[in-house]
Every structure is written in C-alpha cells, then in structure tokens.
Short mmCIF file of C-alpha atoms in Angstrom, two decimals:
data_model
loop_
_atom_site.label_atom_id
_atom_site.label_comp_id
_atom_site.label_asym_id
_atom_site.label_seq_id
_atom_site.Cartn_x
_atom_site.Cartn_y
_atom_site.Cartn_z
CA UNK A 1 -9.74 -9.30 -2.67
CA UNK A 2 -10.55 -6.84 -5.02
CA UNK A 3 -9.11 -6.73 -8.60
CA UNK A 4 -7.60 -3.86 -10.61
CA UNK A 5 -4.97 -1.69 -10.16
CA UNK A 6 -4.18 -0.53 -6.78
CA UNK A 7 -2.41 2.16 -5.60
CA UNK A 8 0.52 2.09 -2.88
CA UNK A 9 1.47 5.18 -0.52
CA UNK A 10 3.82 5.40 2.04
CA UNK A 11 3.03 7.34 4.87
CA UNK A 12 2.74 7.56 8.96
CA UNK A 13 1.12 4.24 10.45
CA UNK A 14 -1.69 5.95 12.70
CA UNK A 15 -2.69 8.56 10.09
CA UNK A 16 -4.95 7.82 6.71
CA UNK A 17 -2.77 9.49 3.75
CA UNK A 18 -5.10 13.11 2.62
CA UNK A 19 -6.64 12.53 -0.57
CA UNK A 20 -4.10 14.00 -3.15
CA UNK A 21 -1.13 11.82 -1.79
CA UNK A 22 -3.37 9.11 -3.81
CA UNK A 23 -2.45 10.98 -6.91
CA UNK A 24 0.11 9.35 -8.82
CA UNK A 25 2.12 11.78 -10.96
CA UNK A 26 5.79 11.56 -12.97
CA UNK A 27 6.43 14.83 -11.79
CA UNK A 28 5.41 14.32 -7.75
CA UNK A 29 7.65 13.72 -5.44
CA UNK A 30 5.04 11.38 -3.08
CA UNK A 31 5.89 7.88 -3.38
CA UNK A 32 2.33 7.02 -4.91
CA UNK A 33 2.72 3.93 -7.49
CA UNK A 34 0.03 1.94 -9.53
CA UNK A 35 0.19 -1.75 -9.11
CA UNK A 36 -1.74 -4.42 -11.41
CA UNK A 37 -3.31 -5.65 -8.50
CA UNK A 38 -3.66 -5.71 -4.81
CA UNK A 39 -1.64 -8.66 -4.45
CA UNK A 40 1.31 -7.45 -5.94
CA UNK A 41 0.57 -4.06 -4.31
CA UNK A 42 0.92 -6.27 -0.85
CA UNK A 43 3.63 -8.06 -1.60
CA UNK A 44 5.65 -4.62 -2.43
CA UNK A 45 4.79 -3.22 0.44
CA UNK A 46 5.70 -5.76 2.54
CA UNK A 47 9.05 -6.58 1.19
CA UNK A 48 10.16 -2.74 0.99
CA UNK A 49 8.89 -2.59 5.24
CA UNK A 50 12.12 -3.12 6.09
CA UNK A 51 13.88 -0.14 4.38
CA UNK A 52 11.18 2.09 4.97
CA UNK A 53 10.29 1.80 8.13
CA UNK A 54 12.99 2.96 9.76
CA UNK A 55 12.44 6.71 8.10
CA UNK A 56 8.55 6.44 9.76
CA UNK A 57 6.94 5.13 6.23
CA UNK A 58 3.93 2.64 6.45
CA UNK A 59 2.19 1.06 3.73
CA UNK A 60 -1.25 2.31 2.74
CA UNK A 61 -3.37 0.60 -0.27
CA UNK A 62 -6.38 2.20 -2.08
CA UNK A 63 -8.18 -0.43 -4.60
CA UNK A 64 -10.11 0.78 -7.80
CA UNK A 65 -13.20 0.45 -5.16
CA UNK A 66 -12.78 2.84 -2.58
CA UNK A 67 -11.46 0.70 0.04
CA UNK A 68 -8.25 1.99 1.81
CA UNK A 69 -6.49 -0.45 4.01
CA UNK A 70 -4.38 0.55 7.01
CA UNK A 71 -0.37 -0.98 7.40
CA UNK A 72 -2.19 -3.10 9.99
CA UNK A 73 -4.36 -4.63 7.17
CA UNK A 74 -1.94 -5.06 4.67
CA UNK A 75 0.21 -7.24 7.34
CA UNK A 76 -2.65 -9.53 8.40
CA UNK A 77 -3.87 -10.04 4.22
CA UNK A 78 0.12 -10.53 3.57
CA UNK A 79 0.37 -13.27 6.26
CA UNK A 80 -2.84 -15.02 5.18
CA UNK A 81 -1.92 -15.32 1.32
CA UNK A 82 1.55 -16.68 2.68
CA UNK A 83 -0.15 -19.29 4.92
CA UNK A 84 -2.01 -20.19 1.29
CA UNK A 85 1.15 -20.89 -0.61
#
C-alpha cells in the first residue's frame, strides 16, 4: 500500500468525488481530512460507515500517488489487513 498522507472524502458510492472536494481547507465545509497514512485513512473510514452511511456518504481515499480508491476498495483492503491481524 502506498505510504504518505492520504486524504479521506465522503461522498456518493457510484460517483468519483470532482477534483476540488480533494482540497482540504479549515475554512471548507467538505469533509476532506489528511491522514498519516492509508491505513489509518482505512480504518477511519470504515469505523465512521456506520454513521455515515445512512445520510448517503461513502468513503473515498486519494494517496500522495494519484491513486483514488472507490468505497468498494477501501472495504475489500479493510477486510484483508483484518484477516492479517
């Protein structure tokens, strides 16, 4: 997985987020937030699912790369660090 900071946005599950809900900024209201890495970007997401799903939020990660996975993704990388443990 890569390493660096990742960012987390919430947004509809079929839909990739537009470019400036990426931006994270103290003054926006998106709910864009930095993590150190992707791990703990994944593990966020997936223990907030709960409380946001139910208002139509999905988790969507971008890593210091370029790659952008899908609520899908996030899931299947969540369950396979858990079967690690």
């Amino acid at each position: 997985m890569d390493e660096g900071r990742a960012t987390l946005v919430w947004g509809a599950r079929d839909a990739k987020p537009e470019p400036a809900a990426w931006r994270v900024d103290t003054s926006d209201t998106r709910s864009a937030a930095l993590w150190a890495n992707l791990n703990q970007a994944i593990n966020y997401a997936i223990g907030m699912m709960p409380d946001r799903e139910p208002q139509g939020l999905h988790p969507w990660i971008r890593t210091p790369s370029g790659h952008i996975y899908s609520p899908a993704a996030i899931q299947v990388m969540s369950d396979a660090m858990e079967r690690r443990r």
